[in-house]
C-alpha cells in the first residue's frame, strides 16, 4: 500500500482565500485499512485535528488521528459523542490539545 503524503488544497470558502487539508500518514493508513476491511459497510468515528492560520488569510487543517466509533450497515452508521471512550483515547494518545470532528 503506497501512502500519498501531500497537502490537499480545498475549494476556496470565500474569494481567493486558501484552505488546505494535511492528513497524517498514520491517519491515512487507518482510513485505508478501515475501507479495505469493510468495503460494503459504512463506518464513522471521531477525527482529531489541529489547524494553522485563520479564516481571514490561509488555514491548514492538520488531520492527525481518528477513533472508530461504529461500523454500520451498507447504508447507515451512527454513534453518540458522549462516549467516555473518546476522552480516554484522547488522553492515552496525547490528543487533548486537538479539536474533534467527525469522519465518515
PDB file of N, CA and C in Angstrom:
ATOM      1  N   UNK A   1       0.851  -1.170   0.000  1.00  0.00           N
ATOM      2  CA  UNK A   1       0.000   0.000   0.000  1.00  0.00           C
ATOM      3  C   UNK A   1       0.900   1.238   0.000  1.00  0.00           C
ATOM      4  N   UNK A   2       0.797   2.047  -1.025  1.00  0.00           N
ATOM      5  CA  UNK A   2       1.592   3.265  -1.118  1.00  0.00           C
ATOM      6  C   UNK A   2       0.800   4.428  -0.532  1.00  0.00           C
ATOM      7  N   UNK A   3       1.406   5.118   0.432  1.00  0.00           N
ATOM      8  CA  UNK A   3       0.748   6.261   1.034  1.00  0.00           C
ATOM      9  C   UNK A   3       1.073   7.514   0.231  1.00  0.00           C
ATOM     10  N   UNK A   4       0.108   8.367   0.110  1.00  0.00           N
ATOM     11  CA  UNK A   4       0.286   9.606  -0.630  1.00  0.00           C
ATOM     12  C   UNK A   4       0.318  10.739   0.380  1.00  0.00           C
ATOM     13  N   UNK A   5       1.501  11.283   0.650  1.00  0.00           N
ATOM     14  CA  UNK A   5       1.629  12.354   1.624  1.00  0.00           C
ATOM     15  C   UNK A   5       1.682  13.676   0.884  1.00  0.00           C
ATOM     16  N   UNK A   6       0.633  14.436   0.997  1.00  0.00           N
ATOM     17  CA  UNK A   6       0.608  15.733   0.359  1.00  0.00           C
ATOM     18  C   UNK A   6      -0.388  16.629   1.067  1.00  0.00           C
ATOM     19  N   UNK A   7      -0.203  17.894   0.899  1.00  0.00           N
ATOM     20  CA  UNK A   7      -1.122  18.879   1.422  1.00  0.00           C
ATOM     21  C   UNK A   7      -2.189  19.095   0.355  1.00  0.00           C
ATOM     22  N   UNK A   8      -3.425  18.803   0.671  1.00  0.00           N
ATOM     23  CA  UNK A   8      -4.515  18.863  -0.300  1.00  0.00           C
ATOM     24  C   UNK A   8      -5.167  20.243  -0.243  1.00  0.00           C
ATOM     25  N   UNK A   9      -5.228  20.917  -1.378  1.00  0.00           N
ATOM     26  CA  UNK A   9      -5.905  22.207  -1.441  1.00  0.00           C
ATOM     27  C   UNK A   9      -7.403  21.969  -1.504  1.00  0.00           C
ATOM     28  N   UNK A  10      -8.123  22.623  -0.621  1.00  0.00           N
ATOM     29  CA  UNK A  10      -9.571  22.522  -0.597  1.00  0.00           C
ATOM     30  C   UNK A  10     -10.170  23.656  -1.423  1.00  0.00           C
ATOM     31  N   UNK A  11     -11.419  23.514  -1.779  1.00  0.00           N
ATOM     32  CA  UNK A  11     -12.090  24.574  -2.524  1.00  0.00           C
ATOM     33  C   UNK A  11     -12.101  25.848  -1.688  1.00  0.00           C
ATOM     34  N   UNK A  12     -11.893  26.984  -2.311  1.00  0.00           N
ATOM     35  CA  UNK A  12     -11.916  28.233  -1.547  1.00  0.00           C
ATOM     36  C   UNK A  12     -13.290  28.458  -0.924  1.00  0.00           C
ATOM     37  N   UNK A  13     -13.310  28.865   0.323  1.00  0.00           N
ATOM     38  CA  UNK A  13     -14.572  29.099   1.006  1.00  0.00           C
ATOM     39  C   UNK A  13     -15.050  30.522   0.810  1.00  0.00           C
ATOM     40  N   UNK A  14     -14.147  31.421   0.399  1.00  0.00           N
ATOM     41  CA  UNK A  14     -14.540  32.807   0.182  1.00  0.00           C
ATOM     42  C   UNK A  14     -13.486  33.501  -0.660  1.00  0.00           C
ATOM     43  N   UNK A  15     -13.852  33.889  -1.849  1.00  0.00           N
ATOM     44  CA  UNK A  15     -12.923  34.635  -2.690  1.00  0.00           C
ATOM     45  C   UNK A  15     -11.676  33.845  -3.020  1.00  0.00           C
ATOM     46  N   UNK A  16     -10.525  34.466  -2.843  1.00  0.00           N
ATOM     47  CA  UNK A  16      -9.265  33.826  -3.188  1.00  0.00           C
ATOM     48  C   UNK A  16      -8.518  33.274  -1.975  1.00  0.00           C
ATOM     49  N   UNK A  17      -9.164  33.237  -0.834  1.00  0.00           N
ATOM     50  CA  UNK A  17      -8.515  32.714   0.372  1.00  0.00           C
ATOM     51  C   UNK A  17      -8.280  31.222   0.207  1.00  0.00           C
ATOM     52  N   UNK A  18      -7.156  30.754   0.705  1.00  0.00           N
ATOM     53  CA  UNK A  18      -6.760  29.358   0.530  1.00  0.00           C
ATOM     54  C   UNK A  18      -7.046  28.563   1.801  1.00  0.00           C
ATOM     55  N   UNK A  19      -7.420  27.303   1.609  1.00  0.00           N
ATOM     56  CA  UNK A  19      -7.567  26.373   2.718  1.00  0.00           C
ATOM     57  C   UNK A  19      -6.995  25.032   2.280  1.00  0.00           C
ATOM     58  N   UNK A  20      -6.374  24.335   3.227  1.00  0.00           N
ATOM     59  CA  UNK A  20      -5.690  23.086   2.929  1.00  0.00           C
ATOM     60  C   UNK A  20      -6.038  22.035   3.975  1.00  0.00           C
ATOM     61  N   UNK A  21      -5.925  20.784   3.562  1.00  0.00           N
ATOM     62  CA  UNK A  21      -6.085  19.643   4.455  1.00  0.00           C
ATOM     63  C   UNK A  21      -4.802  18.835   4.395  1.00  0.00           C
ATOM     64  N   UNK A  22      -4.191  18.620   5.544  1.00  0.00           N
ATOM     65  CA  UNK A  22      -2.963  17.834   5.646  1.00  0.00           C
ATOM     66  C   UNK A  22      -3.275  16.590   6.482  1.00  0.00           C
ATOM     67  N   UNK A  23      -3.284  15.416   5.843  1.00  0.00           N
ATOM     68  CA  UNK A  23      -3.618  14.157   6.512  1.00  0.00           C
ATOM     69  C   UNK A  23      -2.332  13.446   6.907  1.00  0.00           C
ATOM     70  N   UNK A  24      -2.202  13.095   8.192  1.00  0.00           N
ATOM     71  CA  UNK A  24      -1.000  12.395   8.650  1.00  0.00           C
ATOM     72  C   UNK A  24      -0.936  11.003   8.021  1.00  0.00           C
ATOM     73  N   UNK A  25       0.266  10.464   7.930  1.00  0.00           N
ATOM     74  CA  UNK A  25       0.436   9.114   7.382  1.00  0.00           C
ATOM     75  C   UNK A  25      -0.294   8.080   8.236  1.00  0.00           C
ATOM     76  N   UNK A  26      -0.257   8.257   9.557  1.00  0.00           N
ATOM     77  CA  UNK A  26      -0.946   7.314  10.451  1.00  0.00           C
ATOM     78  C   UNK A  26      -2.448   7.325  10.199  1.00  0.00           C
ATOM     79  N   UNK A  27      -3.016   8.511  10.005  1.00  0.00           N
ATOM     80  CA  UNK A  27      -4.457   8.593   9.732  1.00  0.00           C
ATOM     81  C   UNK A  27      -4.783   8.014   8.372  1.00  0.00           C
ATOM     82  N   UNK A  28      -3.976   8.299   7.374  1.00  0.00           N
ATOM     83  CA  UNK A  28      -4.227   7.739   6.049  1.00  0.00           C
ATOM     84  C   UNK A  28      -4.207   6.211   6.098  1.00  0.00           C
ATOM     85  N   UNK A  29      -3.282   5.651   6.851  1.00  0.00           N
ATOM     86  CA  UNK A  29      -3.203   4.195   6.995  1.00  0.00           C
ATOM     87  C   UNK A  29      -4.482   3.648   7.633  1.00  0.00           C
ATOM     88  N   UNK A  30      -4.970   4.309   8.687  1.00  0.00           N
ATOM     89  CA  UNK A  30      -6.210   3.863   9.332  1.00  0.00           C
ATOM     90  C   UNK A  30      -7.385   3.918   8.356  1.00  0.00           C
ATOM     91  N   UNK A  31      -7.513   5.011   7.633  1.00  0.00           N
ATOM     92  CA  UNK A  31      -8.624   5.160   6.697  1.00  0.00           C
ATOM     93  C   UNK A  31      -8.582   4.073   5.637  1.00  0.00           C
ATOM     94  N   UNK A  32      -7.405   3.852   5.055  1.00  0.00           N
ATOM     95  CA  UNK A  32      -7.278   2.828   4.022  1.00  0.00           C
ATOM     96  C   UNK A  32      -7.570   1.426   4.590  1.00  0.00           C
ATOM     97  N   UNK A  33      -7.142   1.174   5.817  1.00  0.00           N
ATOM     98  CA  UNK A  33      -7.382  -0.121   6.454  1.00  0.00           C
ATOM     99  C   UNK A  33      -8.871  -0.335   6.699  1.00  0.00           C
ATOM    100  N   UNK A  34      -9.549   0.664   7.272  1.00  0.00           N
ATOM    101  CA  UNK A  34     -10.984   0.523   7.525  1.00  0.00           C
ATOM    102  C   UNK A  34     -11.748   0.311   6.232  1.00  0.00           C
ATOM    103  N   UNK A  35     -11.378   1.026   5.184  1.00  0.00           N
ATOM    104  CA  UNK A  35     -12.059   0.866   3.891  1.00  0.00           C
ATOM    105  C   UNK A  35     -11.809  -0.522   3.305  1.00  0.00           C
ATOM    106  N   UNK A  36     -10.582  -1.016   3.446  1.00  0.00           N
ATOM    107  CA  UNK A  36     -10.257  -2.334   2.900  1.00  0.00           C
ATOM    108  C   UNK A  36     -10.948  -3.460   3.676  1.00  0.00           C
ATOM    109  N   UNK A  37     -11.062  -3.299   4.987  1.00  0.00           N
ATOM    110  CA  UNK A  37     -11.653  -4.352   5.820  1.00  0.00           C
ATOM    111  C   UNK A  37     -13.175  -4.368   5.774  1.00  0.00           C
ATOM    112  N   UNK A  38     -13.777  -3.273   5.382  1.00  0.00           N
ATOM    113  CA  UNK A  38     -15.240  -3.255   5.316  1.00  0.00           C
ATOM    114  C   UNK A  38     -15.695  -2.536   4.048  1.00  0.00           C
ATOM    115  N   UNK A  39     -15.422  -3.121   2.887  1.00  0.00           N
ATOM    116  CA  UNK A  39     -15.746  -2.441   1.624  1.00  0.00           C
ATOM    117  C   UNK A  39     -17.238  -2.256   1.373  1.00  0.00           C
ATOM    118  N   UNK A  40     -18.072  -3.022   2.037  1.00  0.00           N
ATOM    119  CA  UNK A  40     -19.519  -2.941   1.803  1.00  0.00           C
ATOM    120  C   UNK A  40     -20.288  -2.379   2.989  1.00  0.00           C
ATOM    121  N   UNK A  41     -19.564  -1.778   3.934  1.00  0.00           N
ATOM    122  CA  UNK A  41     -20.211  -1.233   5.128  1.00  0.00           C
ATOM    123  C   UNK A  41     -19.733   0.185   5.369  1.00  0.00           C
ATOM    124  N   UNK A  42     -20.629   1.004   5.864  1.00  0.00           N
ATOM    125  CA  UNK A  42     -20.283   2.363   6.256  1.00  0.00           C
ATOM    126  C   UNK A  42     -19.598   2.325   7.620  1.00  0.00           C
ATOM    127  N   UNK A  43     -18.681   3.239   7.847  1.00  0.00           N
ATOM    128  CA  UNK A  43     -18.062   3.372   9.159  1.00  0.00           C
ATOM    129  C   UNK A  43     -17.939   4.857   9.478  1.00  0.00           C
ATOM    130  N   UNK A  44     -17.859   5.170  10.763  1.00  0.00           N
ATOM    131  CA  UNK A  44     -17.733   6.563  11.179  1.00  0.00           C
ATOM    132  C   UNK A  44     -16.993   6.631  12.506  1.00  0.00           C
ATOM    133  N   UNK A  45     -16.475   7.800  12.793  1.00  0.00           N
ATOM    134  CA  UNK A  45     -15.739   7.973  14.029  1.00  0.00           C
ATOM    135  C   UNK A  45     -15.425   9.423  14.316  1.00  0.00           C
ATOM    136  N   UNK A  46     -14.571   9.610  15.302  1.00  0.00           N
ATOM    137  CA  UNK A  46     -14.165  10.941  15.740  1.00  0.00           C
ATOM    138  C   UNK A  46     -12.818  11.267  15.103  1.00  0.00           C
ATOM    139  N   UNK A  47     -12.730  12.433  14.499  1.00  0.00           N
ATOM    140  CA  UNK A  47     -11.500  12.920  13.890  1.00  0.00           C
ATOM    141  C   UNK A  47     -10.817  13.876  14.853  1.00  0.00           C
ATOM    142  N   UNK A  48      -9.510  13.736  15.020  1.00  0.00           N
ATOM    143  CA  UNK A  48      -8.730  14.633  15.874  1.00  0.00           C
ATOM    144  C   UNK A  48      -7.853  15.487  14.982  1.00  0.00           C
ATOM    145  N   UNK A  49      -7.975  16.809  15.120  1.00  0.00           N
ATOM    146  CA  UNK A  49      -7.260  17.707  14.224  1.00  0.00           C
ATOM    147  C   UNK A  49      -6.812  18.974  14.941  1.00  0.00           C
ATOM    148  N   UNK A  50      -5.824  19.621  14.357  1.00  0.00           N
ATOM    149  CA  UNK A  50      -5.402  20.952  14.762  1.00  0.00           C
ATOM    150  C   UNK A  50      -5.473  21.820  13.512  1.00  0.00           C
ATOM    151  N   UNK A  51      -5.220  23.094  13.668  1.00  0.00           N
ATOM    152  CA  UNK A  51      -5.193  23.954  12.489  1.00  0.00           C
ATOM    153  C   UNK A  51      -4.145  25.043  12.663  1.00  0.00           C
ATOM    154  N   UNK A  52      -3.634  25.489  11.547  1.00  0.00           N
ATOM    155  CA  UNK A  52      -2.672  26.582  11.491  1.00  0.00           C
ATOM    156  C   UNK A  52      -3.289  27.695  10.662  1.00  0.00           C
ATOM    157  N   UNK A  53      -3.098  28.913  11.081  1.00  0.00           N
ATOM    158  CA  UNK A  53      -3.627  30.047  10.343  1.00  0.00           C
ATOM    159  C   UNK A  53      -5.010  30.417  10.818  1.00  0.00           C
ATOM    160  N   UNK A  54      -5.714  31.144   9.963  1.00  0.00           N
ATOM    161  CA  UNK A  54      -7.064  31.577  10.293  1.00  0.00           C
ATOM    162  C   UNK A  54      -7.878  31.752   9.022  1.00  0.00           C
ATOM    163  N   UNK A  55      -9.167  31.944   9.198  1.00  0.00           N
ATOM    164  CA  UNK A  55     -10.056  32.067   8.051  1.00  0.00           C
ATOM    165  C   UNK A  55      -9.924  33.419   7.345  1.00  0.00           C
ATOM    166  N   UNK A  56      -9.264  34.362   7.978  1.00  0.00           N
ATOM    167  CA  UNK A  56      -9.077  35.662   7.337  1.00  0.00           C
ATOM    168  C   UNK A  56      -8.013  35.604   6.247  1.00  0.00           C
ATOM    169  N   UNK A  57      -7.044  34.710   6.402  1.00  0.00           N
ATOM    170  CA  UNK A  57      -5.926  34.625   5.463  1.00  0.00           C
ATOM    171  C   UNK A  57      -5.861  33.262   4.797  1.00  0.00           C
ATOM    172  N   UNK A  58      -5.144  32.350   5.426  1.00  0.00           N
ATOM    173  CA  UNK A  58      -4.977  30.993   4.908  1.00  0.00           C
ATOM    174  C   UNK A  58      -5.036  30.045   6.087  1.00  0.00           C
ATOM    175  N   UNK A  59      -5.701  28.931   5.911  1.00  0.00           N
ATOM    176  CA  UNK A  59      -5.815  27.962   7.004  1.00  0.00           C
ATOM    177  C   UNK A  59      -5.450  26.569   6.508  1.00  0.00           C
ATOM    178  N   UNK A  60      -4.726  25.838   7.348  1.00  0.00           N
ATOM    179  CA  UNK A  60      -4.416  24.437   7.094  1.00  0.00           C
ATOM    180  C   UNK A  60      -4.990  23.611   8.228  1.00  0.00           C
ATOM    181  N   UNK A  61      -5.820  22.642   7.882  1.00  0.00           N
ATOM    182  CA  UNK A  61      -6.356  21.706   8.863  1.00  0.00           C
ATOM    183  C   UNK A  61      -5.445  20.487   8.858  1.00  0.00           C
ATOM    184  N   UNK A  62      -4.882  20.166  10.021  1.00  0.00           N
ATOM    185  CA  UNK A  62      -3.972  19.036  10.176  1.00  0.00           C
ATOM    186  C   UNK A  62      -4.746  17.873  10.792  1.00  0.00           C
ATOM    187  N   UNK A  63      -5.204  16.950   9.958  1.00  0.00           N
ATOM    188  CA  UNK A  63      -5.952  15.777  10.421  1.00  0.00           C
ATOM    189  C   UNK A  63      -4.939  14.735  10.871  1.00  0.00           C
ATOM    190  N   UNK A  64      -4.876  14.487  12.192  1.00  0.00           N
ATOM    191  CA  UNK A  64      -3.811  13.660  12.755  1.00  0.00           C
ATOM    192  C   UNK A  64      -4.210  12.236  13.105  1.00  0.00           C
ATOM    193  N   UNK A  65      -5.438  12.043  13.587  1.00  0.00           N
ATOM    194  CA  UNK A  65      -5.810  10.714  14.072  1.00  0.00           C
ATOM    195  C   UNK A  65      -7.331  10.597  14.061  1.00  0.00           C
ATOM    196  N   UNK A  66      -7.802   9.394  14.300  1.00  0.00           N
ATOM    197  CA  UNK A  66      -9.237   9.153  14.410  1.00  0.00           C
ATOM    198  C   UNK A  66      -9.476   7.974  15.332  1.00  0.00           C
ATOM    199  N   UNK A  67     -10.686   7.913  15.840  1.00  0.00           N
ATOM    200  CA  UNK A  67     -11.112   6.797  16.684  1.00  0.00           C
ATOM    201  C   UNK A  67     -12.396   6.236  16.090  1.00  0.00           C
ATOM    202  N   UNK A  68     -12.351   4.998  15.655  1.00  0.00           N
ATOM    203  CA  UNK A  68     -13.511   4.356  15.042  1.00  0.00           C
ATOM    204  C   UNK A  68     -14.598   4.156  16.102  1.00  0.00           C
ATOM    205  N   UNK A  69     -15.804   4.641  15.789  1.00  0.00           N
ATOM    206  CA  UNK A  69     -16.910   4.533  16.736  1.00  0.00           C
ATOM    207  C   UNK A  69     -17.966   3.530  16.289  1.00  0.00           C
ATOM    208  N   UNK A  70     -18.173   3.381  14.971  1.00  0.00           N
ATOM    209  CA  UNK A  70     -19.244   2.497  14.525  1.00  0.00           C
ATOM    210  C   UNK A  70     -18.943   1.940  13.143  1.00  0.00           C
ATOM    211  N   UNK A  71     -19.190   0.675  12.990  1.00  0.00           N
ATOM    212  CA  UNK A  71     -19.217   0.024  11.684  1.00  0.00           C
ATOM    213  C   UNK A  71     -20.669  -0.347  11.468  1.00  0.00           C
ATOM    214  N   UNK A  72     -21.311   0.373  10.582  1.00  0.00           N
ATOM    215  CA  UNK A  72     -22.744   0.198  10.405  1.00  0.00           C
ATOM    216  C   UNK A  72     -23.087  -0.794   9.314  1.00  0.00           C
ATOM    217  N   UNK A  73     -24.148  -0.489   8.622  1.00  0.00           N
ATOM    218  CA  UNK A  73     -24.611  -1.343   7.535  1.00  0.00           C
ATOM    219  C   UNK A  73     -24.097  -0.788   6.210  1.00  0.00           C
ATOM    220  N   UNK A  74     -24.636  -1.276   5.137  1.00  0.00           N
ATOM    221  CA  UNK A  74     -24.248  -0.796   3.811  1.00  0.00           C
ATOM    222  C   UNK A  74     -24.704   0.639   3.570  1.00  0.00           C
ATOM    223  N   UNK A  75     -25.673   1.110   4.341  1.00  0.00           N
ATOM    224  CA  UNK A  75     -26.229   2.450   4.092  1.00  0.00           C
ATOM    225  C   UNK A  75     -26.304   3.333   5.336  1.00  0.00           C
ATOM    226  N   UNK A  76     -25.836   2.861   6.490  1.00  0.00           N
ATOM    227  CA  UNK A  76     -26.103   3.605   7.717  1.00  0.00           C
ATOM    228  C   UNK A  76     -24.998   3.414   8.746  1.00  0.00           C
ATOM    229  N   UNK A  77     -24.650   4.486   9.443  1.00  0.00           N
ATOM    230  CA  UNK A  77     -23.750   4.419  10.590  1.00  0.00           C
ATOM    231  C   UNK A  77     -24.114   5.544  11.538  1.00  0.00           C
ATOM    232  N   UNK A  78     -23.960   5.309  12.829  1.00  0.00           N
ATOM    233  CA  UNK A  78     -24.267   6.354  13.807  1.00  0.00           C
ATOM    234  C   UNK A  78     -23.557   6.059  15.122  1.00  0.00           C
ATOM    235  N   UNK A  79     -23.339   7.125  15.910  1.00  0.00           N
ATOM    236  CA  UNK A  79     -22.777   6.981  17.244  1.00  0.00           C
ATOM    237  C   UNK A  79     -23.050   8.265  18.012  1.00  0.00           C
ATOM    238  N   UNK A  80     -22.854   8.198  19.324  1.00  0.00           N
ATOM    239  CA  UNK A  80     -23.015   9.371  20.183  1.00  0.00           C
ATOM    240  C   UNK A  80     -21.650   9.899  20.626  1.00  0.00           C
ATOM    241  N   UNK A  81     -21.532  11.206  20.711  1.00  0.00           N
ATOM    242  CA  UNK A  81     -20.261  11.814  21.110  1.00  0.00           C
ATOM    243  C   UNK A  81     -20.034  11.826  22.620  1.00  0.00           C
ATOM    244  N   UNK A  82     -20.982  11.360  23.402  1.00  0.00           N
ATOM    245  CA  UNK A  82     -20.820  11.381  24.858  1.00  0.00           C
ATOM    246  C   UNK A  82     -20.188  10.099  25.395  1.00  0.00           C
ATOM    247  N   UNK A  83     -19.601   9.292  24.551  1.00  0.00           N
ATOM    248  CA  UNK A  83     -18.958   8.039  24.951  1.00  0.00           C
ATOM    249  C   UNK A  83     -17.635   8.348  25.660  1.00  0.00           C
ATOM    250  N   UNK A  84     -17.441   7.870  26.896  1.00  0.00           N
ATOM    251  CA  UNK A  84     -16.195   8.140  27.615  1.00  0.00           C
ATOM    252  C   UNK A  84     -14.952   7.552  26.939  1.00  0.00           C
ATOM    253  N   UNK A  85     -15.143   6.617  26.022  1.00  0.00           N
ATOM    254  CA  UNK A  85     -14.003   6.032  25.305  1.00  0.00           C
ATOM    255  C   UNK A  85     -13.270   7.099  24.489  1.00  0.00           C
ATOM    256  N   UNK A  86     -13.991   8.112  24.019  1.00  0.00           N
ATOM    257  CA  UNK A  86     -13.359   9.177  23.234  1.00  0.00           C
ATOM    258  C   UNK A  86     -12.371   9.953  24.098  1.00  0.00           C
ATOM    259  N   UNK A  87     -12.795  10.357  25.284  1.00  0.00           N
ATOM    260  CA  UNK A  87     -11.914  11.096  26.197  1.00  0.00           C
ATOM    261  C   UNK A  87     -10.730  10.237  26.607  1.00  0.00           C
ATOM    262  N   UNK A  88     -10.983   8.981  26.908  1.00  0.00           N
ATOM    263  CA  UNK A  88      -9.911   8.058  27.302  1.00  0.00           C
ATOM    264  C   UNK A  88      -8.877   7.953  26.173  1.00  0.00           C
ATOM    265  N   UNK A  89      -9.334   7.824  24.925  1.00  0.00           N
ATOM    266  CA  UNK A  89      -8.421   7.732  23.778  1.00  0.00           C
ATOM    267  C   UNK A  89      -7.615   9.019  23.632  1.00  0.00           C
ATOM    268  N   UNK A  90      -8.273  10.160  23.784  1.00  0.00           N
ATOM    269  CA  UNK A  90      -7.566  11.443  23.669  1.00  0.00           C
ATOM    270  C   UNK A  90      -6.436  11.546  24.694  1.00  0.00           C
ATOM    271  N   UNK A  91      -6.716  11.158  25.919  1.00  0.00           N
ATOM    272  CA  UNK A  91      -5.709  11.235  26.981  1.00  0.00           C
ATOM    273  C   UNK A  91      -4.582  10.251  26.718  1.00  0.00           C
ATOM    274  N   UNK A  92      -4.919   9.005  26.401  1.00  0.00           N
ATOM    275  CA  UNK A  92      -3.902   7.970  26.202  1.00  0.00           C
ATOM    276  C   UNK A  92      -3.016   8.251  24.989  1.00  0.00           C
ATOM    277  N   UNK A  93      -3.556   8.892  23.964  1.00  0.00           N
ATOM    278  CA  UNK A  93      -2.796   9.153  22.739  1.00  0.00           C
ATOM    279  C   UNK A  93      -2.217  10.572  22.673  1.00  0.00           C
ATOM    280  N   UNK A  94      -2.353  11.342  23.735  1.00  0.00           N
ATOM    281  CA  UNK A  94      -1.791  12.685  23.769  1.00  0.00           C
ATOM    282  C   UNK A  94      -2.476  13.656  22.820  1.00  0.00           C
ATOM    283  N   UNK A  95      -3.788  13.552  22.705  1.00  0.00           N
ATOM    284  CA  UNK A  95      -4.549  14.373  21.764  1.00  0.00           C
ATOM    285  C   UNK A  95      -5.416  15.422  22.457  1.00  0.00           C
ATOM    286  N   UNK A  96      -5.145  15.712  23.723  1.00  0.00           N
ATOM    287  CA  UNK A  96      -6.008  16.633  24.467  1.00  0.00           C
ATOM    288  C   UNK A  96      -5.920  18.068  23.960  1.00  0.00           C
ATOM    289  N   UNK A  97      -4.917  18.383  23.163  1.00  0.00           N
ATOM    290  CA  UNK A  97      -4.809  19.726  22.593  1.00  0.00           C
ATOM    291  C   UNK A  97      -5.470  19.806  21.198  1.00  0.00           C
ATOM    292  N   UNK A  98      -6.103  18.738  20.764  1.00  0.00           N
ATOM    293  CA  UNK A  98      -6.733  18.677  19.448  1.00  0.00           C
ATOM    294  C   UNK A  98      -8.220  19.018  19.506  1.00  0.00           C
ATOM    295  N   UNK A  99      -8.726  19.496  18.399  1.00  0.00           N
ATOM    296  CA  UNK A  99     -10.166  19.678  18.208  1.00  0.00           C
ATOM    297  C   UNK A  99     -10.725  18.320  17.776  1.00  0.00           C
ATOM    298  N   UNK A 100     -12.034  18.150  17.942  1.00  0.00           N
ATOM    299  CA  UNK A 100     -12.660  16.923  17.465  1.00  0.00           C
ATOM    300  C   UNK A 100     -13.703  17.246  16.402  1.00  0.00           C
ATOM    301  N   UNK A 101     -13.789  16.341  15.449  1.00  0.00           N
ATOM    302  CA  UNK A 101     -14.759  16.449  14.372  1.00  0.00           C
ATOM    303  C   UNK A 101     -15.271  15.060  14.057  1.00  0.00           C
ATOM    304  N   UNK A 102     -15.958  14.937  12.957  1.00  0.00           N
ATOM    305  CA  UNK A 102     -16.497  13.652  12.533  1.00  0.00           C
ATOM    306  C   UNK A 102     -15.818  13.206  11.262  1.00  0.00           C
ATOM    307  N   UNK A 103     -15.612  11.904  11.126  1.00  0.00           N
ATOM    308  CA  UNK A 103     -15.088  11.335   9.890  1.00  0.00           C
ATOM    309  C   UNK A 103     -16.014  10.198   9.493  1.00  0.00           C
ATOM    310  N   UNK A 104     -16.289  10.140   8.187  1.00  0.00           N
ATOM    311  CA  UNK A 104     -17.242   9.147   7.697  1.00  0.00           C
ATOM    312  C   UNK A 104     -16.845   8.761   6.286  1.00  0.00           C
TER     313      UNK A 104
END
